[in-house]
């Protein structure tokens, strides 16, 4: 649940925005959010809601609004987030984690930024902070003096952050970037002298001294006409600094190397601190940067898309590979994808679904797909295959990371992955932020205008994925996981693409691709049986094919006969560092003790088909505990819910769980095979 003050007053939970009702009710909520975890007297609420004399029934009106807000928050699941609206005598208290309020997050990000001491870190932090703004603060509240004063105070904090962002870019030598950011804010606040002074310096350092001096004279006239005062110390200081520099430099300042490298964007906005496509620029009459037609990286007339560079990659992004918001180095677009999967077959429906999700630009958002399915079903292969097929649609690069969510050892931390991504994007090692939060902000800033594909493989949870998501609308992300990652679906509008086991025809085709079609064609019945014995899992079928490749004289029927022995099946379906037993072990290792015990109980089912009542009887759990456990096992694809209260557990999962119980003697040890020391069996 998130609360918004930096724009229209809003409360969102997941992808849904709660209905808050009329302006006075929104105003009550806003006042409570402006003083979180503090009792707010009823009289203060009344004084703020009515500019004139409040009506006699004002107390009843406020009490009604508070009651309705309490109900609305409860309906949105406030309790789960630690949110409570309580009454304390004649005062009210909204208790909640303050990080749920956008104004609080804004303040924390700005406080972390040090524009002069650490400008490379400050730029992404300030961009992230300004990106929280969705319009004028406290939009939708009543127009009384207390709310006007609060909105003005928040706007002052925003402008201070804009000025800080301009200084950070200036410290990095990115004066065109600074000019683009400060220009829009200066147009909207022409009497803010600190803002104008910063813009003047940025313009002068890009070689536009006449524009810089024109801003001074314009502001001086406005101050005199509207306020009857002369320019203050900051504005005069910037003016005199420019005059001295002109005299010392023969009357003309030269653009710095940093400005040439990054360029400034036409149409950059101060509201979110982001600029548009950058490139060579000349000034507009008002001093704002303007693209040079035909210049490298200039915005074209079809919507500001940067032109391709000499090597086919776009170089005109505000934080492109050449400059990286002051952190980047020149270099080709990163190509981090693993090699295409060998003998990849089928999955046409899933590949088509991925194309529909990841190339959908209608929403204006960065598309996100989650490829989920059981261990060994081929999630990584499917995602990597699609990435190679569509690499041309992402000329600015393809990033890949194994998050190790279901591997040996600890899962990969977001900070670790972000460091690899930032280095691949050209950020010098010394400029990679140490904190995951700052690194995530820098990553989003670097790729905001790029056409980039991010493949996040083997994710354990939604929380592990979120810091790694790019924000640009032309980026796309595909995540693979054994978990459904329902959290990403709820909060980030991820589109699930489920991967099922192979049928007889597809499984036999995979065996034919691995062994040669003639060897499969000579015994099609045995091939079908092998598909069944491998539960249609590509990883198991490839392990079976490896056994047959090592034994060229064996017919398919001989391996099928060996696999019928359930005590040997898991061992035979292992090939050196890859195996079904190892893959399942990593899934089960992520379960709680209760869920692992439930899975072990389900393995005793005669045919692998059961309902919640039978599962409860097998495990000795009460119905509610059993249902919760079944839901979690289904989310992890260790059981499959075929219909309402109809669950199935695959034969290989049953065999593994039985081995873990020790019901097959030393079968558990045999089932581990060599795969227990190797990979997690992703495929």
C-alpha positions as semicolon CSV with decimal commas, in nm:
position;residue;x (nm);y (nm);z (nm)
1;X;0,000;0,000;0,000
2;X;0,137;0,342;-0,097
3;X;0,023;0,696;-0,015
4;X;0,074;0,985;-0,257
5;X;0,104;1,350;-0,160
6;X;0,331;1,459;-0,447
7;X;0,049;1,509;-0,694
8;X;-0,315;1,404;-0,660
9;X;-0,392;1,260;-0,315
10;X;-0,410;0,884;-0,370
11;X;-0,380;0,548;-0,199
12;X;-0,281;0,247;-0,408
13;X;-0,262;-0,116;-0,312
14;X;-0,113;-0,347;-0,570
15;X;-0,230;-0,212;-0,906
16;X;-0,558;-0,076;-0,762
17;X;-0,624;0,279;-0,646
18;X;-0,864;0,311;-0,355
19;X;-1,166;0,538;-0,388
20;X;-1,117;0,821;-0,139
21;X;-1,432;1,021;-0,197
22;X;-1,479;1,401;-0,189
23;X;-1,219;1,675;-0,142
24;X;-1,272;1,716;0,232
25;X;-1,215;1,346;0,294
26;X;-0,898;1,357;0,085
27;X;-0,794;1,663;0,281
28;X;-0,839;1,482;0,614
29;X;-0,616;1,201;0,486
30;X;-0,358;1,448;0,353
31;X;-0,333;1,627;0,687
32;X;-0,287;1,297;0,870
33;X;-0,018;1,192;0,619
34;X;0,162;1,524;0,660
35;X;0,193;1,437;1,031
36;X;0,229;1,056;1,029
37;X;0,241;0,871;1,359
38;X;0,140;1,195;1,537
39;X;-0,193;1,276;1,697
40;X;-0,376;1,546;1,502
41;X;-0,638;1,737;1,706
42;X;-0,990;1,749;1,573
43;X;-0,983;2,129;1,598
44;X;-0,683;2,144;1,366
45;X;-0,868;1,936;1,109
46;X;-1,172;2,164;1,133
47;X;-0,962;2,480;1,098
48;X;-0,788;2,337;0,791
49;X;-1,101;2,212;0,614
50;X;-1,305;2,535;0,633
51;X;-1,146;2,861;0,526
52;X;-1,439;3,060;0,663
53;X;-1,635;3,001;0,982
54;X;-1,696;2,622;1,009
55;X;-2,057;2,501;1,026
56;X;-2,210;2,387;1,352
57;X;-2,199;2,024;1,250
58;X;-1,828;2,038;1,147
59;X;-1,723;1,791;1,418
60;X;-1,974;1,537;1,292
61;X;-1,858;1,589;0,932
62;X;-1,492;1,527;1,021
63;X;-1,581;1,223;1,232
64;X;-1,776;1,083;0,938
65;X;-1,482;1,134;0,701
66;X;-1,243;0,964;0,943
67;X;-1,481;0,671;0,984
68;X;-1,512;0,631;0,608
69;X;-1,135;0,655;0,561
70;X;-1,084;0,388;0,825
71;X;-1,321;0,155;0,639
72;X;-1,159;0,228;0,302
73;X;-0,810;0,152;0,434
74;X;-0,933;-0,169;0,595
75;X;-1,091;-0,281;0,269
76;X;-0,755;-0,220;0,099
77;X;-0,576;-0,451;0,344
78;X;-0,419;-0,182;0,563
79;X;-0,365;-0,418;0,856
80;X;-0,122;-0,630;0,653
81;X;0,098;-0,323;0,602
82;X;0,094;-0,218;0,968
83;X;-0,146;0,072;0,901
84;X;-0,401;0,180;1,160
85;X;-0,621;0,489;1,189
86;X;-0,716;0,532;1,554
87;X;-0,903;0,781;1,772
88;X;-0,735;0,933;2,079
89;X;-0,988;1,142;2,267
90;X;-1,056;1,439;2,040
91;X;-0,760;1,364;1,813
92;X;-0,671;1,114;1,543
93;X;-0,356;0,913;1,475
94;X;-0,259;0,751;1,146
95;X;0,001;0,491;1,239
96;X;0,199;0,353;0,943
97;X;0,554;0,288;0,816
98;X;0,657;0,630;0,688
99;X;0,833;0,484;0,383
100;X;0,487;0,415;0,240
101;X;0,442;0,791;0,190
102;X;0,596;0,927;-0,131
103;X;0,688;1,257;0,034
104;X;0,889;1,069;0,297
105;X;1,072;0,862;0,032
106;X;1,139;1,182;-0,161
107;X;1,299;1,341;0,145
108;X;1,514;1,035;0,217
109;X;1,646;1,016;-0,141
110;X;1,727;1,388;-0,146
111;X;1,903;1,360;0,191
112;X;2,120;1,077;0,058
113;X;2,232;1,280;-0,243
114;X;2,553;1,482;-0,217
115;X;2,570;1,683;-0,541
116;X;2,919;1,822;-0,488
117;X;3,088;1,543;-0,289
118;X;2,946;1,243;-0,478
119;X;2,776;1,373;-0,795
120;X;2,776;1,039;-0,980
121;X;2,569;0,886;-0,700
122;X;2,360;1,200;-0,649
123;X;2,228;1,212;-1,007
124;X;2,033;0,881;-0,996
125;X;1,916;0,947;-0,640
126;X;1,778;1,290;-0,730
127;X;1,624;1,160;-1,052
128;X;1,452;0,888;-0,853
129;X;1,329;1,144;-0,600
130;X;1,193;1,383;-0,863
131;X;1,034;1,092;-1,046
132;X;0,798;1,046;-0,749
133;X;0,621;1,371;-0,841
134;X;0,303;1,326;-1,047
135;X;0,187;1,687;-1,049
136;X;0,142;1,977;-0,805
137;X;0,157;1,859;-0,446
138;X;-0,169;1,796;-0,255
139;X;-0,386;1,814;-0,567
140;X;-0,748;1,741;-0,474
141;X;-0,745;1,899;-0,128
142;X;-0,947;2,203;-0,024
143;X;-0,803;2,546;-0,105
144;X;-0,756;2,671;0,250
145;X;-0,441;2,854;0,372
146;X;-0,303;2,556;0,571
147;X;-0,309;2,331;0,263
148;X;-0,174;2,607;0,039
149;X;0,116;2,654;0,281
150;X;0,186;2,279;0,297
151;X;0,178;2,250;-0,083
152;X;0,413;2,548;-0,114
153;X;0,659;2,390;0,132
154;X;0,661;2,065;-0,066
155;X;0,711;2,258;-0,393
156;X;1,006;2,441;-0,238
157;X;1,162;2,105;-0,154
158;X;1,110;1,991;-0,514
159;X;1,276;2,301;-0,657
160;X;1,567;2,261;-0,416
161;X;1,611;1,905;-0,547
162;X;1,600;2,030;-0,908
163;X;1,873;2,282;-0,828
164;X;2,078;2,007;-0,660
165;X;2,042;1,785;-0,966
166;X;2,162;2,070;-1,186
167;X;2,465;2,118;-0,959
168;X;2,543;1,745;-0,966
169;X;2,542;1,740;-1,347
170;X;2,755;2,054;-1,346
171;X;3,010;1,897;-1,111
172;X;3,035;1,605;-1,353
173;X;3,093;1,845;-1,642
174;X;2,754;1,764;-1,792
175;X;2,649;2,124;-1,841
176;X;2,404;2,051;-2,124
177;X;2,224;1,811;-1,894
178;X;2,218;2,074;-1,620
179;X;2,080;2,336;-1,862
180;X;1,802;2,104;-1,980
181;X;1,691;2,028;-1,624
182;X;1,708;2,383;-1,493
183;X;1,552;2,544;-1,800
184;X;1,201;2,401;-1,755
185;X;1,198;2,485;-1,385
186;X;1,323;2,839;-1,454
187;X;1,046;2,902;-1,708
188;X;0,786;2,806;-1,449
189;X;0,955;2,996;-1,162
190;X;1,109;3,305;-1,326
191;X;1,167;3,487;-0,996
192;X;1,359;3,208;-0,821
193;X;1,706;3,360;-0,825
194;X;1,902;3,049;-0,722
195;X;1,747;2,853;-1,005
196;X;1,819;3,125;-1,261
197;X;2,177;3,160;-1,137
198;X;2,237;2,786;-1,183
199;X;2,088;2,797;-1,534
200;X;2,305;3,097;-1,626
201;X;2,623;2,913;-1,525
202;X;2,518;2,598;-1,713
203;X;2,438;2,792;-2,029
204;X;2,764;2,986;-2,014
205;X;2,970;2,668;-1,973
206;X;2,814;2,523;-2,288
207;X;2,923;2,826;-2,490
208;X;2,592;3,015;-2,478
209;X;2,699;3,322;-2,287
210;X;2,453;3,552;-2,467
211;X;2,163;3,332;-2,352
212;X;2,304;3,326;-2,000
213;X;2,325;3,707;-1,986
214;X;1,977;3,743;-2,137
215;X;1,836;3,534;-1,849
216;X;1,998;3,774;-1,603
217;X;1,855;4,086;-1,766
218;X;1,510;3,932;-1,802
219;X;1,502;3,826;-1,437
220;X;1,632;4,168;-1,325
221;X;1,344;4,337;-1,510
222;X;1,086;4,099;-1,360
223;X;1,217;4,151;-1,008
224;X;1,197;4,526;-1,050
225;X;0,854;4,532;-1,214
226;X;0,679;4,276;-0,990
227;X;0,859;4,306;-0,657
228;X;1,036;4,640;-0,681
229;X;1,373;4,490;-0,583
230;X;1,713;4,445;-0,745
231;X;1,880;4,106;-0,806
232;X;2,012;3,937;-0,496
233;X;2,362;3,815;-0,421
234;X;2,333;3,477;-0,596
235;X;2,202;3,620;-0,922
236;X;2,454;3,908;-0,923
237;X;2,733;3,667;-0,837
238;X;2,654;3,444;-1,138
239;X;2,637;3,752;-1,366
240;X;2,970;3,889;-1,248
241;X;3,133;3,545;-1,272
242;X;3,030;3,520;-1,637
243;X;3,156;3,870;-1,716
244;X;3,494;3,797;-1,556
245;X;3,525;3,466;-1,739
246;X;3,438;3,632;-2,069
247;X;3,702;3,896;-2,017
248;X;3,964;3,637;-1,923
249;X;3,875;3,407;-2,214
250;X;3,857;3,662;-2,491
251;X;3,482;3,698;-2,477
252;X;3,377;3,341;-2,549
253;X;3,349;3,030;-2,335
254;X;3,405;2,689;-2,493
255;X;3,181;2,391;-2,421
256;X;3,338;2,140;-2,186
257;X;3,419;1,787;-2,287
258;X;3,149;1,663;-2,053
259;X;2,885;1,868;-2,227
260;X;2,990;1,741;-2,568
261;X;2,982;1,382;-2,446
262;X;2,637;1,387;-2,298
263;X;2,442;1,652;-2,481
264;X;2,121;1,804;-2,351
265;X;1,771;1,707;-2,424
266;X;1,509;1,916;-2,588
267;X;1,197;1,909;-2,383
268;X;1,359;1,778;-2,064
269;X;1,136;1,829;-1,763
270;X;1,224;1,942;-1,419
271;X;0,926;1,762;-1,271
272;X;1,099;1,427;-1,281
273;X;1,452;1,542;-1,344
274;X;1,466;1,349;-1,672
275;X;1,570;1,480;-2,009
276;X;1,468;1,354;-2,348
277;X;1,693;1,226;-2,625
278;X;2,025;1,406;-2,619
279;X;2,261;1,508;-2,890
280;X;2,421;1,817;-3,040
281;X;2,234;2,132;-2,948
282;X;2,198;2,500;-3,020
283;X;2,008;2,742;-2,805
284;X;1,655;2,862;-2,843
285;X;1,581;3,233;-2,802
286;X;1,492;3,165;-2,440
287;X;1,812;2,978;-2,371
288;X;1,664;2,626;-2,377
289;X;1,860;2,360;-2,565
290;X;1,736;2,248;-2,906
291;X;1,845;1,946;-3,115
292;X;2,057;2,013;-3,423
293;X;1,876;1,845;-3,716
294;X;2,077;1,552;-3,836
295;X;2,322;1,568;-3,547
296;X;2,443;1,249;-3,384
297;X;2,175;1,133;-3,145
298;X;1,943;1,419;-3,239
299;X;1,577;1,366;-3,170
300;X;1,391;1,293;-3,490
301;X;1,055;1,426;-3,587
302;X;0,876;1,100;-3,512
303;X;0,866;1,135;-3,137
304;X;1,213;1,210;-3,005
305;X;1,371;0,872;-3,078
306;X;1,746;0,899;-3,095
307;X;1,914;0,822;-3,425
308;X;2,142;0,516;-3,448
309;X;2,510;0,571;-3,390
310;X;2,789;0,453;-3,614
311;X;2,779;0,100;-3,479
312;X;2,404;0,058;-3,485
313;X;2,349;0,141;-3,120
314;X;2,173;0,454;-3,005
315;X;2,403;0,711;-2,853
316;X;2,154;0,985;-2,782
317;X;2,010;0,884;-2,448
318;X;2,052;1,124;-2,160
319;X;2,261;0,868;-1,978
320;X;2,386;0,678;-2,278
321;X;2,676;0,438;-2,309
322;X;2,911;0,722;-2,393
323;X;2,853;0,918;-2,078
324;X;2,639;0,718;-1,838
325;X;2,518;1,020;-1,648
326;X;2,877;1,095;-1,571
327;X;2,954;0,734;-1,489
328;X;2,969;0,567;-1,827
329;X;3,248;0,486;-2,069
330;X;3,241;0,459;-2,444
331;X;3,175;0,107;-2,563
332;X;2,950;-0,124;-2,759
333;X;2,609;-0,223;-2,634
334;X;2,637;-0,514;-2,387
335;X;2,553;-0,862;-2,519
336;X;2,537;-1,082;-2,210
337;X;2,299;-1,355;-2,325
338;X;2,418;-1,715;-2,291
339;X;2,457;-1,900;-2,617
340;X;2,128;-2,015;-2,773
341;X;1,996;-2,342;-2,628
342;X;2,110;-2,646;-2,827
343;X;1,844;-2,827;-3,032
344;X;1,560;-2,612;-2,900
345;X;1,229;-2,745;-3,028
346;X;0,865;-2,643;-3,003
347;X;0,725;-2,394;-2,751
348;X;0,573;-2,192;-3,034
349;X;0,275;-2,088;-2,821
350;X;0,496;-1,967;-2,536
351;X;0,732;-1,782;-2,772
352;X;0,433;-1,614;-2,933
353;X;0,299;-1,518;-2,591
354;X;0,635;-1,368;-2,494
355;X;0,640;-1,166;-2,815
356;X;0,292;-1,031;-2,743
357;X;0,389;-0,929;-2,388
358;X;0,740;-0,796;-2,443
359;X;0,673;-0,595;-2,757
360;X;0,351;-0,433;-2,631
361;X;0,411;-0,057;-2,624
362;X;0,047;0,043;-2,597
363;X;0,062;0,094;-2,220
364;X;0,367;0,321;-2,229
365;X;0,522;0,105;-1,957
366;X;0,825;-0,121;-1,951
367;X;0,684;-0,467;-2,035
368;X;0,756;-0,752;-1,794
369;X;0,697;-1,125;-1,846
370;X;0,738;-1,408;-1,595
371;X;0,812;-1,753;-1,739
372;X;0,718;-1,995;-1,462
373;X;0,699;-2,371;-1,437
374;X;0,836;-2,676;-1,254
375;X;1,203;-2,764;-1,223
376;X;1,348;-2,897;-1,548
377;X;1,064;-2,782;-1,774
378;X;1,287;-2,557;-1,986
379;X;1,217;-2,206;-1,859
380;X;1,569;-2,075;-1,913
381;X;1,592;-2,231;-2,258
382;X;1,262;-2,073;-2,362
383;X;1,355;-1,727;-2,235
384;X;1,704;-1,733;-2,389
385;X;1,569;-1,866;-2,719
386;X;1,320;-1,579;-2,737
387;X;1,591;-1,330;-2,643
388;X;1,816;-1,443;-2,928
389;X;1,530;-1,445;-3,178
390;X;1,439;-1,086;-3,089
391;X;1,781;-0,942;-3,005
392;X;1,755;-0,708;-3,304
393;X;1,460;-0,531;-3,141
394;X;1,692;-0,427;-2,856
395;X;1,991;-0,260;-3,024
396;X;2,114;-0,101;-2,701
397;X;2,198;-0,439;-2,554
398;X;2,080;-0,752;-2,379
399;X;2,160;-0,813;-2,013
400;X;2,142;-1,155;-1,847
401;X;2,182;-1,260;-1,485
402;X;2,140;-1,587;-1,297
403;X;1,976;-1,487;-0,968
404;X;2,052;-1,832;-0,820
405;X;1,713;-1,842;-0,652
406;X;1,708;-2,221;-0,670
407;X;2,077;-2,302;-0,691
408;X;2,351;-2,423;-0,464
409;X;2,447;-2,168;-0,199
410;X;2,295;-1,827;-0,143
411;X;2,079;-1,646;-0,394
412;X;2,237;-1,351;-0,576
413;X;2,187;-1,017;-0,405
414;X;2,043;-0,725;-0,606
415;X;2,359;-0,522;-0,531
416;X;2,576;-0,795;-0,686
417;X;2,369;-0,814;-1,004
418;X;2,337;-0,436;-1,034
419;X;2,713;-0,399;-1,014
420;X;2,755;-0,642;-1,304
421;X;2,489;-0,458;-1,505
422;X;2,639;-0,114;-1,441
423;X;2,987;-0,232;-1,537
424;X;2,848;-0,387;-1,855
425;X;2,680;-0,056;-1,936
426;X;3,013;0,124;-1,913
427;X;3,013;0,260;-1,560
428;X;3,368;0,283;-1,420
429;X;3,411;0,054;-1,117
430;X;3,489;0,344;-0,887
431;X;3,155;0,507;-0,975
432;X;2,935;0,206;-0,905
433;X;2,732;0,299;-0,591
434;X;2,785;0,082;-0,288
435;X;2,421;0,064;-0,182
436;X;2,164;-0,140;-0,371
437;X;1,919;0,152;-0,359
438;X;2,159;0,396;-0,526
439;X;2,279;0,133;-0,774
440;X;1,918;0,055;-0,869
441;X;1,844;0,423;-0,921
442;X;2,156;0,466;-1,136
443;X;2,065;0,158;-1,342
444;X;1,717;0,291;-1,413
445;X;1,862;0,627;-1,505
446;X;2,117;0,478;-1,746
447;X;1,861;0,272;-1,936
448;X;1,565;0,511;-1,917
449;X;1,572;0,591;-2,290
450;X;1,736;0,278;-2,426
451;X;1,596;-0,020;-2,612
452;X;1,732;-0,282;-2,378
453;X;1,634;-0,640;-2,293
454;X;1,691;-0,773;-1,941
455;X;1,671;-1,148;-1,874
456;X;1,659;-1,238;-1,504
457;X;1,692;-1,613;-1,471
458;X;1,608;-1,839;-1,179
459;X;1,446;-1,583;-0,949
460;X;1,338;-1,691;-0,604
461;X;1,102;-1,406;-0,513
462;X;0,948;-1,083;-0,639
463;X;1,153;-0,883;-0,388
464;X;1,475;-1,015;-0,543
465;X;1,361;-0,899;-0,888
466;X;1,216;-0,550;-0,825
467;X;1,546;-0,358;-0,779
468;X;1,667;-0,502;-1,112
469;X;1,376;-0,384;-1,324
470;X;1,447;-0,109;-1,578
471;X;1,198;0,175;-1,592
472;X;1,223;0,293;-1,950
473;X;0,921;0,225;-2,174
474;X;1,146;0,086;-2,447
475;X;1,310;-0,167;-2,216
476;X;1,167;-0,516;-2,167
477;X;1,228;-0,773;-1,896
478;X;1,171;-1,147;-1,887
479;X;1,203;-1,333;-1,556
480;X;1,215;-1,709;-1,509
481;X;1,125;-1,880;-1,185
482;X;0,986;-2,198;-1,034
483;X;0,757;-1,972;-0,832
484;X;0,468;-1,792;-1,000
485;X;0,596;-1,461;-0,856
486;X;0,243;-1,341;-0,789
487;X;0,388;-1,031;-0,623
488;X;0,528;-0,906;-0,954
489;X;0,192;-0,964;-1,117
490;X;0,018;-0,764;-0,844
491;X;0,256;-0,469;-0,810
492;X;0,442;-0,448;-1,142
493;X;0,176;-0,570;-1,386
494;X;0,392;-0,867;-1,489
495;X;0,231;-1,099;-1,744
496;X;0,271;-1,470;-1,663
497;X;0,372;-1,715;-1,935
498;X;0,331;-2,067;-1,805
499;X;0,548;-2,353;-1,929
500;X;0,404;-2,704;-1,924
501;X;0,564;-3,045;-1,969
502;X;0,601;-3,188;-2,319
503;X;0,348;-3,419;-2,478
504;X;0,437;-3,745;-2,650
505;X;0,496;-3,590;-2,991
506;X;0,710;-3,303;-2,865
507;X;0,904;-3,528;-2,628
508;X;0,979;-3,780;-2,902
509;X;1,092;-3,496;-3,130
510;X;1,336;-3,379;-2,861
511;X;1,475;-3,733;-2,827
512;X;1,509;-3,746;-3,207
513;X;1,697;-3,416;-3,212
514;X;1,937;-3,546;-2,947
515;X;1,981;-3,904;-3,075
516;X;1,900;-3,880;-3,443
517;X;1,555;-3,942;-3,591
518;X;1,634;-4,295;-3,713
519;X;1,710;-4,425;-3,365
520;X;1,376;-4,297;-3,236
521;X;1,180;-4,403;-3,542
522;X;1,284;-4,767;-3,501
523;X;1,092;-4,792;-3,172
524;X;0,825;-4,519;-3,143
525;X;0,641;-4,703;-2,865
526;X;0,955;-4,702;-2,649
527;X;1,002;-4,332;-2,724
528;X;0,651;-4,258;-2,597
529;X;0,719;-4,463;-2,285
530;X;1,041;-4,270;-2,222
531;X;0,845;-3,943;-2,242
532;X;0,603;-4,078;-1,980
533;X;0,881;-4,206;-1,754
534;X;1,047;-3,864;-1,773
535;X;0,716;-3,688;-1,692
536;X;0,760;-3,493;-2,015
537;X;1,033;-3,279;-1,858
538;X;1,294;-3,162;-2,112
539;X;1,571;-3,184;-1,853
540;X;1,488;-3,549;-1,779
541;X;1,456;-3,632;-2,149
542;X;1,795;-3,475;-2,222
543;X;1,948;-3,676;-1,937
544;X;1,790;-3,991;-2,081
545;X;1,928;-3,902;-2,425
546;X;2,273;-3,857;-2,270
547;X;2,251;-4,212;-2,129
548;X;2,164;-4,347;-2,474
549;X;2,432;-4,141;-2,647
550;X;2,691;-4,293;-2,415
551;X;2,555;-4,642;-2,501
552;X;2,509;-4,645;-2,879
553;X;2,418;-5,015;-2,883
554;X;2,124;-4,970;-2,648
555;X;1,779;-4,954;-2,796
556;X;1,528;-4,711;-2,645
557;X;1,333;-5,003;-2,500
558;X;1,632;-5,113;-2,292
559;X;1,657;-4,772;-2,120
560;X;1,278;-4,766;-2,073
561;X;1,298;-5,103;-1,898
562;X;1,570;-4,973;-1,668
563;X;1,369;-4,659;-1,585
564;X;1,066;-4,865;-1,486
565;X;1,258;-4,955;-1,172
566;X;1,154;-4,664;-0,951
567;X;1,451;-4,720;-0,723
568;X;1,692;-4,641;-1,010
569;X;1,497;-4,385;-1,210
570;X;1,626;-4,065;-1,052
571;X;1,986;-4,189;-1,066
572;X;1,952;-4,276;-1,435
573;X;1,802;-3,935;-1,510
574;X;2,121;-3,761;-1,403
575;X;2,405;-3,670;-1,633
576;X;2,721;-3,555;-1,457
577;X;2,633;-3,206;-1,319
578;X;2,271;-3,206;-1,431
579;X;1,981;-3,408;-1,299
580;X;1,620;-3,407;-1,193
581;X;1,707;-3,506;-0,836
582;X;1,941;-3,207;-0,798
583;X;1,681;-2,973;-0,947
584;X;1,405;-3,097;-0,716
585;X;1,637;-3,082;-0,417
586;X;1,685;-2,708;-0,472
587;X;1,308;-2,655;-0,487
588;X;1,239;-2,853;-0,172
589;X;1,524;-2,678;0,009
590;X;1,330;-2,350;-0,027
591;X;1,022;-2,492;0,149
592;X;0,933;-2,443;0,512
593;X;0,953;-2,752;0,733
594;X;0,572;-2,780;0,736
595;X;0,542;-2,761;0,357
596;X;0,827;-3,008;0,307
597;X;0,650;-3,250;0,542
598;X;0,324;-3,201;0,351
599;X;0,499;-3,275;0,020
600;X;0,650;-3,587;0,171
601;X;0,304;-3,699;0,282
602;X;0,157;-3,634;-0,063
603;X;0,424;-3,861;-0,211
604;X;0,254;-4,157;-0,044
605;X;-0,056;-4,107;-0,259
606;X;-0,118;-4,416;-0,468
607;X;-0,170;-4,245;-0,805
608;X;-0,062;-3,887;-0,742
609;X;-0,420;-3,753;-0,757
610;X;-0,577;-3,613;-0,441
611;X;-0,788;-3,338;-0,290
612;X;-0,746;-3,123;0,019
613;X;-0,928;-3,370;0,244
614;X;-0,708;-3,661;0,140
615;X;-0,397;-3,444;0,171
616;X;-0,501;-3,345;0,524
617;X;-0,551;-3,709;0,616
618;X;-0,210;-3,808;0,475
619;X;-0,026;-3,524;0,650
620;X;-0,225;-3,520;0,973
621;X;-0,288;-3,144;0,932
622;X;-0,609;-2,953;0,990
623;X;-0,796;-2,846;0,672
624;X;-0,693;-2,479;0,681
625;X;-0,326;-2,558;0,733
626;X;-0,341;-2,818;0,456
627;X;-0,508;-2,581;0,209
628;X;-0,249;-2,310;0,274
629;X;0,030;-2,562;0,224
630;X;-0,121;-2,693;-0,101
631;X;-0,147;-2,336;-0,231
632;X;0,222;-2,275;-0,160
633;X;0,326;-2,604;-0,321
634;X;0,119;-2,518;-0,627
635;X;0,280;-2,175;-0,644
636;X;0,619;-2,350;-0,648
637;X;0,496;-2,597;-0,915
638;X;0,565;-2,896;-0,689
639;X;0,200;-2,992;-0,722
640;X;-0,043;-2,895;-0,994
641;X;-0,398;-2,778;-0,927
642;X;-0,577;-2,921;-1,229
643;X;-0,920;-2,801;-1,115
644;X;-1,084;-2,673;-0,799
645;X;-0,965;-2,902;-0,517
646;X;-0,807;-3,146;-0,764
647;X;-0,430;-3,172;-0,718
648;X;-0,170;-3,391;-0,886
649;X;0,189;-3,463;-0,797
650;X;0,423;-3,587;-1,072
651;X;0,582;-3,929;-1,049
652;X;0,937;-3,793;-1,038
653;X;0,844;-3,554;-0,756
654;X;0,684;-3,843;-0,569
655;X;0,995;-4,055;-0,612
656;X;1,219;-3,776;-0,489
657;X;0,999;-3,702;-0,186
658;X;0,984;-4,072;-0,098
659;X;1,361;-4,098;-0,120
660;X;1,388;-3,802;0,113
661;X;1,166;-3,989;0,361
662;X;1,396;-4,289;0,334
663;X;1,115;-4,515;0,212
664;X;1,331;-4,651;-0,069
665;X;1,627;-4,765;0,135
666;X;1,937;-4,609;-0,020
667;X;1,735;-4,486;-0,313
668;X;1,770;-4,130;-0,190
669;X;2,148;-4,151;-0,223
670;X;2,125;-4,308;-0,566
671;X;1,870;-4,047;-0,673
672;X;2,111;-3,767;-0,588
673;X;2,364;-3,892;-0,837
674;X;2,647;-3,663;-0,937
675;X;2,397;-3,386;-0,992
676;X;2,389;-3,305;-0,621
677;X;2,719;-3,124;-0,656
678;X;2,640;-2,946;-0,977
679;X;2,390;-2,704;-1,114
680;X;2,037;-2,667;-1,001
681;X;1,913;-2,841;-1,311
682;X;1,760;-2,536;-1,476
683;X;1,652;-2,600;-1,829
